[in-house]
Structures are given as structure tokens and as C-alpha cells.
mmCIF file of C-alpha atoms in Angstrom:
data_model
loop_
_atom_site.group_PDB
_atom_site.id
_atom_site.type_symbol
_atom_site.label_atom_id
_atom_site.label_comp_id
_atom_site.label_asym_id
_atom_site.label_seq_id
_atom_site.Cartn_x
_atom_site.Cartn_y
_atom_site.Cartn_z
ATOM 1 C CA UNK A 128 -5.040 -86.416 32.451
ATOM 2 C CA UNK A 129 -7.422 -83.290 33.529
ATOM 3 C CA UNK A 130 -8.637 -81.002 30.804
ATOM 4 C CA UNK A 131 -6.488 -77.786 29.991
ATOM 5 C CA UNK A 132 -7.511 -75.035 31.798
ATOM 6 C CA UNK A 133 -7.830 -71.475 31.126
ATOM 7 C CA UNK A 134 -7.580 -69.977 34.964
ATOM 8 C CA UNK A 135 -5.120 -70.179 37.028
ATOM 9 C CA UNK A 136 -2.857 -73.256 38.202
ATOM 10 C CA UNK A 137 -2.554 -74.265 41.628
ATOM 11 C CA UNK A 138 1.747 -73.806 41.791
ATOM 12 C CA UNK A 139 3.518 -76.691 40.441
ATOM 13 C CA UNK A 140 5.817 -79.268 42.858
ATOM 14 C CA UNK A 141 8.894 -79.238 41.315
ATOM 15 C CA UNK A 142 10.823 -82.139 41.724
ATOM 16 C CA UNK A 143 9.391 -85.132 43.874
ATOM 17 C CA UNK A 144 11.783 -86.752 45.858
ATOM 18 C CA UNK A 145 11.298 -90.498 46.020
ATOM 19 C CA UNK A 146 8.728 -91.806 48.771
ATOM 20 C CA UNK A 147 11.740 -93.465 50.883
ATOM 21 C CA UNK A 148 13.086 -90.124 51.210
ATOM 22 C CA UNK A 149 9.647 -88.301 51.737
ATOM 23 C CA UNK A 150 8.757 -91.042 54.681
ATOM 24 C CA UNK A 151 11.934 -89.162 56.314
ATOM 25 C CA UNK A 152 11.143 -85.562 56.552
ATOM 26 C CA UNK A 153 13.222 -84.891 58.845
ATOM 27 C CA UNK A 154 16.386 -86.277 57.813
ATOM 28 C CA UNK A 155 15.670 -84.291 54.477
ATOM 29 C CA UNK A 156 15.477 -80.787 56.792
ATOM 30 C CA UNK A 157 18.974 -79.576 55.973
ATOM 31 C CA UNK A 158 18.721 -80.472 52.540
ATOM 32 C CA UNK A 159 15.439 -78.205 51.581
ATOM 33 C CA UNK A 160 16.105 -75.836 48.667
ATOM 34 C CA UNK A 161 19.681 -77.942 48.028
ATOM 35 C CA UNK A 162 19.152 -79.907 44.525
ATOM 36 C CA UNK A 163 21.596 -82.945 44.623
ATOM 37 C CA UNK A 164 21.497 -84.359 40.798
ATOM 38 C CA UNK A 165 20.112 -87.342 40.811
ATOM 39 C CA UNK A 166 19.605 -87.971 36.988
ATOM 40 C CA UNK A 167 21.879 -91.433 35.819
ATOM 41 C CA UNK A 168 21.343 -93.471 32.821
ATOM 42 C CA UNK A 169 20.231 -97.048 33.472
ATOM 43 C CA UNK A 170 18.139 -95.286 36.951
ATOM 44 C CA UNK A 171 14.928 -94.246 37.391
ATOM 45 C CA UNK A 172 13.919 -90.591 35.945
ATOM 46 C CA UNK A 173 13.620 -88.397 39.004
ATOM 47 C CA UNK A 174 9.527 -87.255 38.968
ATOM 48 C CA UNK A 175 8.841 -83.662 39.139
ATOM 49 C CA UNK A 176 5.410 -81.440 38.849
ATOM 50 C CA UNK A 177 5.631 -78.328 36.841
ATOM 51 C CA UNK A 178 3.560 -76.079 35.129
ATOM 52 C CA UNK A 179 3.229 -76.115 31.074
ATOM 53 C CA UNK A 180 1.413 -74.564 28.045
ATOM 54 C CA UNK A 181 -0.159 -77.560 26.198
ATOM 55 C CA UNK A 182 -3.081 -76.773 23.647
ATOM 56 C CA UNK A 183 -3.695 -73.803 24.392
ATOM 57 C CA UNK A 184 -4.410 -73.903 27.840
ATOM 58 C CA UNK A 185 -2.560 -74.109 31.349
ATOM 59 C CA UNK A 186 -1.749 -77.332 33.337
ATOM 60 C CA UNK A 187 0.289 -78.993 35.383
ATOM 61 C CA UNK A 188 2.141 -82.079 34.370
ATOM 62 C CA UNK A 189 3.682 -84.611 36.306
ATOM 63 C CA UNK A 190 6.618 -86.804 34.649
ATOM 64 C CA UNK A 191 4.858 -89.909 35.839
ATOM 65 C CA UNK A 192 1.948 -89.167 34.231
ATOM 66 C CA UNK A 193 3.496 -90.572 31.204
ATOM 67 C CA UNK A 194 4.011 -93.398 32.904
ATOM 68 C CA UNK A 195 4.091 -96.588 30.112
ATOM 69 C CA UNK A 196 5.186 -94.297 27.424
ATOM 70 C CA UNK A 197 8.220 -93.499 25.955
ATOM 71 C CA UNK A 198 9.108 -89.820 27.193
ATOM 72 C CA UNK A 199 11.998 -87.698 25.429
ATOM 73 C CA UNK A 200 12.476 -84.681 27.770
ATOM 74 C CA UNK A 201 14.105 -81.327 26.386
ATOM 75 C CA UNK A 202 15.674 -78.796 28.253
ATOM 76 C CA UNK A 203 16.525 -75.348 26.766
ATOM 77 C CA UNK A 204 17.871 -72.199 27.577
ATOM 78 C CA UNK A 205 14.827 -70.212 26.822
ATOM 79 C CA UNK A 206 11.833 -69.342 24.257
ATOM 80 C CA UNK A 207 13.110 -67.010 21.417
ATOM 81 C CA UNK A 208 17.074 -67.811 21.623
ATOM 82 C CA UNK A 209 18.282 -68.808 18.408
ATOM 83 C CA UNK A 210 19.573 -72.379 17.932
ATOM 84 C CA UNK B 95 7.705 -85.332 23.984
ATOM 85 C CA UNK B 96 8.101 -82.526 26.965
ATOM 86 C CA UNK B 97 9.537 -79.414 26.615
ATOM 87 C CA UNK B 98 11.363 -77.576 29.391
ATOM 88 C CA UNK B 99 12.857 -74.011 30.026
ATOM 89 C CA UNK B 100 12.889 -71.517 33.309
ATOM 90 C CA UNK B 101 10.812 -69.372 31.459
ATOM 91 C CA UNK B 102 6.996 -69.281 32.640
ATOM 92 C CA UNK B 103 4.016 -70.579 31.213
ATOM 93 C CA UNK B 104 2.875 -67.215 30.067
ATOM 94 C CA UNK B 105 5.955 -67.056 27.853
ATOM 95 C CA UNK B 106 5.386 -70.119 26.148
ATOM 96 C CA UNK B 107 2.316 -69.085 25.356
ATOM 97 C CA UNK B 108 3.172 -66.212 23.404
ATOM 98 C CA UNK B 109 6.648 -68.331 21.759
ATOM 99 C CA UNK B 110 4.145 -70.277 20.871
ATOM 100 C CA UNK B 111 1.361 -68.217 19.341
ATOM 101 C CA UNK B 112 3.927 -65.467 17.495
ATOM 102 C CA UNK B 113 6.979 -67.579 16.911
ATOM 103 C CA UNK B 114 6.801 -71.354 16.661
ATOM 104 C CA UNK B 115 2.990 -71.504 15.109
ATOM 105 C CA UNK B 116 4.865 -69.647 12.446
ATOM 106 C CA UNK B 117 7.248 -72.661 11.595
ATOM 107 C CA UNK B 118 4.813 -75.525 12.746
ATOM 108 C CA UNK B 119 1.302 -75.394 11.484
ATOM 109 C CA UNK B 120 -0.829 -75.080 14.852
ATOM 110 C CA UNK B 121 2.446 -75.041 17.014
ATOM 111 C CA UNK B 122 4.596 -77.606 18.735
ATOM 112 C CA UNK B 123 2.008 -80.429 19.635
ATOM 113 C CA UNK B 124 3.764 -81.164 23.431
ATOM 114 C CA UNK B 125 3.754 -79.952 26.528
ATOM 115 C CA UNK B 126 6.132 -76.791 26.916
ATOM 116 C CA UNK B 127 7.000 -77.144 30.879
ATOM 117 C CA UNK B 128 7.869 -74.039 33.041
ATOM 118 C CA UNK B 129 10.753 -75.161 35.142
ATOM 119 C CA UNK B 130 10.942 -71.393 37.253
ATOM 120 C CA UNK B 131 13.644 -71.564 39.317
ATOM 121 C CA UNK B 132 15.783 -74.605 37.421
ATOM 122 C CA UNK B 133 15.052 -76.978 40.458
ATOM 123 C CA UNK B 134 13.855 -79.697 37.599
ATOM 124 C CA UNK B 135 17.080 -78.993 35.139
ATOM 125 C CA UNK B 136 18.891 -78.692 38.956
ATOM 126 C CA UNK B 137 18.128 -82.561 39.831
ATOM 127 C CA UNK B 138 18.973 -83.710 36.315
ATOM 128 C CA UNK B 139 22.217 -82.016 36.230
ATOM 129 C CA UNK B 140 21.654 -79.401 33.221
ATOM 130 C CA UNK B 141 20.743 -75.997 35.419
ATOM 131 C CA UNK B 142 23.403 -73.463 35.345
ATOM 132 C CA UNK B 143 23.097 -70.906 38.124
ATOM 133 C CA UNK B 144 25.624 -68.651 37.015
ATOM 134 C CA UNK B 145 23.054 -67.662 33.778
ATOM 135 C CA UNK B 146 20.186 -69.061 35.785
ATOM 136 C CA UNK B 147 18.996 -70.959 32.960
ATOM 137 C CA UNK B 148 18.867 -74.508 31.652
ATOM 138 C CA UNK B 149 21.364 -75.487 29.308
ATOM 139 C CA UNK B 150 20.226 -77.608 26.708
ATOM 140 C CA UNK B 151 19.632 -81.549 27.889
ATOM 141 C CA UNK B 152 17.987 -84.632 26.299
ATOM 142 C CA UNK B 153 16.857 -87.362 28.291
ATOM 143 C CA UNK B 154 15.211 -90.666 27.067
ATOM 144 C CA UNK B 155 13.292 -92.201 29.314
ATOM 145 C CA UNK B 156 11.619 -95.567 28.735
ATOM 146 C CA UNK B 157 7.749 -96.874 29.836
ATOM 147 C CA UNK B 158 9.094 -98.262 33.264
ATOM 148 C CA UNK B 159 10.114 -94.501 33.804
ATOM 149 C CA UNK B 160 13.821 -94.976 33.479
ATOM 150 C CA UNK B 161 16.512 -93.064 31.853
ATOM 151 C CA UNK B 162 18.042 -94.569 28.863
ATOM 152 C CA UNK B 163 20.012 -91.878 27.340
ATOM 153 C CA UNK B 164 21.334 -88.783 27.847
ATOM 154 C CA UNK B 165 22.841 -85.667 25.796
ATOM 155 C CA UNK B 166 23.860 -82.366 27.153
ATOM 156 C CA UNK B 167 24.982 -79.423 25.021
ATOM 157 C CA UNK B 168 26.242 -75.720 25.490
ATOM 158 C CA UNK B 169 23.662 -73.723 24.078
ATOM 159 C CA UNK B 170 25.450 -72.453 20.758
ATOM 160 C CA UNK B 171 24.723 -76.540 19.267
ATOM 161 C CA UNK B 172 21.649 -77.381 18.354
ATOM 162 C CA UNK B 173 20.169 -81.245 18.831
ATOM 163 C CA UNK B 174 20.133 -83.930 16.349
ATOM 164 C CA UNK B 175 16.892 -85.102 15.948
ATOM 165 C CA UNK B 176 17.983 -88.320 13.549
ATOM 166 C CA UNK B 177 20.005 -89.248 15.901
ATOM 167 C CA UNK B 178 17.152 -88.791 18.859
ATOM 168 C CA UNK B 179 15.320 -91.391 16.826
ATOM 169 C CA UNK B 180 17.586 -93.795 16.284
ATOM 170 C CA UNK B 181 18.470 -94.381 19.831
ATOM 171 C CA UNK B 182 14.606 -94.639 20.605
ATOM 172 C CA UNK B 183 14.615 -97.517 17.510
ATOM 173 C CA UNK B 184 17.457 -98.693 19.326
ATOM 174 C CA UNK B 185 16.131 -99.361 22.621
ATOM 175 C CA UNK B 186 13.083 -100.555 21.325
ATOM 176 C CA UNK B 187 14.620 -102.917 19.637
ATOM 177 C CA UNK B 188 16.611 -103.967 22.553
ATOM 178 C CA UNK B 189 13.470 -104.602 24.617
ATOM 179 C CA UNK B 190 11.895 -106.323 22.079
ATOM 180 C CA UNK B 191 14.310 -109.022 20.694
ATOM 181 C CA UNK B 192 17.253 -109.091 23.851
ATOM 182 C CA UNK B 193 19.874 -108.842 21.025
ATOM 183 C CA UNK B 194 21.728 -105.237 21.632
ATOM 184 C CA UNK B 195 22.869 -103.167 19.065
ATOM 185 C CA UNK B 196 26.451 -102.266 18.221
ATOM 186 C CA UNK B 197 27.974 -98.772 17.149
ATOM 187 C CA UNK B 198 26.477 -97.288 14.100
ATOM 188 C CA UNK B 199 23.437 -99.704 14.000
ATOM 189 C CA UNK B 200 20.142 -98.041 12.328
ATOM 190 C CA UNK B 201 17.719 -100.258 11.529
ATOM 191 C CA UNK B 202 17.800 -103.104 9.264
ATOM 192 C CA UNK B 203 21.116 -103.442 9.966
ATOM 193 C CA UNK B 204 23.319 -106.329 11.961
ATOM 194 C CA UNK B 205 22.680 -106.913 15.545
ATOM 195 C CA UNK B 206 24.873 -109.001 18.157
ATOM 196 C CA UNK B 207 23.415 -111.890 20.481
ATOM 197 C CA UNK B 208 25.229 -111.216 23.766
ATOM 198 C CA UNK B 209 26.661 -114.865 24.995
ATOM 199 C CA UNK B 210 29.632 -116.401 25.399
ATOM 200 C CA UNK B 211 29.322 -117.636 22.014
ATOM 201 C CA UNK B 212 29.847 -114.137 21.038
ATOM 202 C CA UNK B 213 33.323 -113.466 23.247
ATOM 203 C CA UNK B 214 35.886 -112.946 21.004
ATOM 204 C CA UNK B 215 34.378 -113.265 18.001
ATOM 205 C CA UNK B 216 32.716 -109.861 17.489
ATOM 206 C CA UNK B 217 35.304 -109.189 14.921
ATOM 207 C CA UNK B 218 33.602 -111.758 12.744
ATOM 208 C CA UNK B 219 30.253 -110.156 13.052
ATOM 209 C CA UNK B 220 31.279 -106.933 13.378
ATOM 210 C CA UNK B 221 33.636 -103.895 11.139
ATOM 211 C CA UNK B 222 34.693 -100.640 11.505
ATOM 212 C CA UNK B 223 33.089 -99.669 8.634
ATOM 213 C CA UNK B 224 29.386 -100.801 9.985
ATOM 214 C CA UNK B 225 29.767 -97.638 12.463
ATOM 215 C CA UNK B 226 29.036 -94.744 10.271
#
């Protein structure tokens, strides 16, 4: 994984749609900016890109990146709520 | 361990720095993830566009990259860490040894060898009582 960085991050992906469905661009037209859940236990973790904080510094972080490694991923309603 | 909110980078930064270094010496040691927009939490089902936030979702996902649990909350409940744990000894334990794990196993306690050996005769090897 690159270094944290200080500057600025080139903008982060988002989700990445599987490579079958990125080999057909233009079958995927209509669906551009529609999010169809895709999460399911027992399938594969849909990848994504996004931009983090991580010690200190700025980086983007790509799920598969921890490929080979257990991964718990947290979602929240925001920084300085309560629970 | 990742993190993940619609708030930006910038803004973990400074939860970090004035809030969370305050209850964690040095600060939470994971990425915090900006997910701006909620197209992440939108593809794993836990974005709510009406508040335009993320609600709060756990996802396990093992080292071939596949998701072995999940547990999504309204915000006013916090998470369980214990129980977070225990489902990673769990399936750990599954992909070690084959055997799977019935309800309320921790470890050290009984597991079940799936075959027909077993049909029918989990009430043998198995009591209410051994699920809390």
C-alpha cells in the first residue's frame, strides 16, 4: 500500500462494479448513478475506492487491497453523533 | 478494520484529532473511509437517502473477499463488539476444522460434524441451554 500523503488525493472510485459488467459499458449506460445493492452474505464483497484518514495522512483505499485478510467494515451515520 | 461515514476526509481528521484521540490513546488505529455521496453504503444496502447518511452496518468479510456476516442497526443502538468477535472466532474456526458451529457456541465449547451421521441426532449433541 502507498505511503500516506499529506496533499491532495486524486478523487476516489466509489464502488467498482465487477469486470463482467465493466467489459459491457454500454449495457451499464442506463444504469450510471443508479446503485442496485449488491451486498449478500455467502457472495463476494462488492469492491469500492474511497478516500480515508489513516495515520495521519490522506489516501485512498481500495476494499481489495485487503485482499487475504480478514476485513470487518463499519458504516456509521457520522463523526461526532453520539452512540 | 475500515471505518465508513458520508462525511469527508477532512472531518475525520479533526473527529479524530479533538474527539476520538481523547478516548483512544493516539486515535482509532484504521482507516476512517469517506463514503461522500453514500454510493458505497448505497451498494451494500445501508444508505438512507431520505437523511442522506449511512445507517449503521457491519459486514464481515473473509480473506477470499467474501461476505460472511452482516448486521444493520438504526442509529439510536450501538454495536456489540463481543459479539463482532465471536463470529470472526466462529468462522475461523469453520475454515479451519470443517466442523460448524451451533447457536451460542464461543470458543471452547461443543461443535457439530455435519454428516448424515449427525441427522437427527443433534438433540444428543446439542441443548437449549448451550445457546446463551
Amino acid at each position: 500500500m502507498a505511503e500516506p500523503k499529506d496533499g491532495c488525493v486524486s478523487p476516489a472510485k466509489g464502488p467498482i462494479p465487477p469486470e463482467a459488467e465493466e467489459s459491457a459499458p454500454m449495457q451499464n449506460q442506463t444504469q450510471k448513478g443508479v446503485s442496485k445493492v449488491i451486498a449478500r452474505v455467502g457472495k463476494p464483497a462488492p469492491d469500492f475506492e474511497a478516500s480515508a484518514f489513516i495515520d495521519g495522512g490522506f489516501q485512498n483505499i481500495k476494499l481489495s487491497d485487503y485482499s487475504g485478510q480478514w476485513v470487518v467494515l463499519c458504516f456509521y451515520p457520522g463523526d461526532f453523533t453520539f452512540v | 478494520m475500515l471505518s465508513a461515514s458520508t462525511d469527508s476526509r477532512f472531518t475525520h481528521k479533526i473527529w479524530q484529532e479533538e474527539e476520538l484521540s481523547k478516548m483512544i490513546d493516539g486515535g482509532v488505529p484504521f482507516p476512517m473511509l469517506s463514503d461522500a455521496g453514500g454510493k458505497i453504503g448505497a451498494v451494500y444496502g445501508v444508505y438512507d437517502e431520505d437523511a442522506g447518511v449511512d445507517i449503521r452496518g457491519r459486514f464481515l468479510i473473509d480473506p477470499d473477499g467474501v461476505i460472511r456476516a452482516m448486521e444493520v442497526l438504526t442509529p439510536e443502538v450501538g454495536r456489540n463488539v463481543a459479539e463482532l468477535i465471536r463470529q470472526v472466532k466462529a468462522f475461523q474456526h469453520v475454515k479451519a476444522t470443517g466442523e460448524v458451529t451451533p447457536s451460542g457456541w464461543q470458543p471452547g465449547k461443543p461443535t457439530l460434524k455435519p454428516g448424515p451421521a449427525l441427522a437427527g441426532k443433534v438433540w444428543k449433541e446439542w441443548k437449549p441451554e448451550n445457546a446463551f
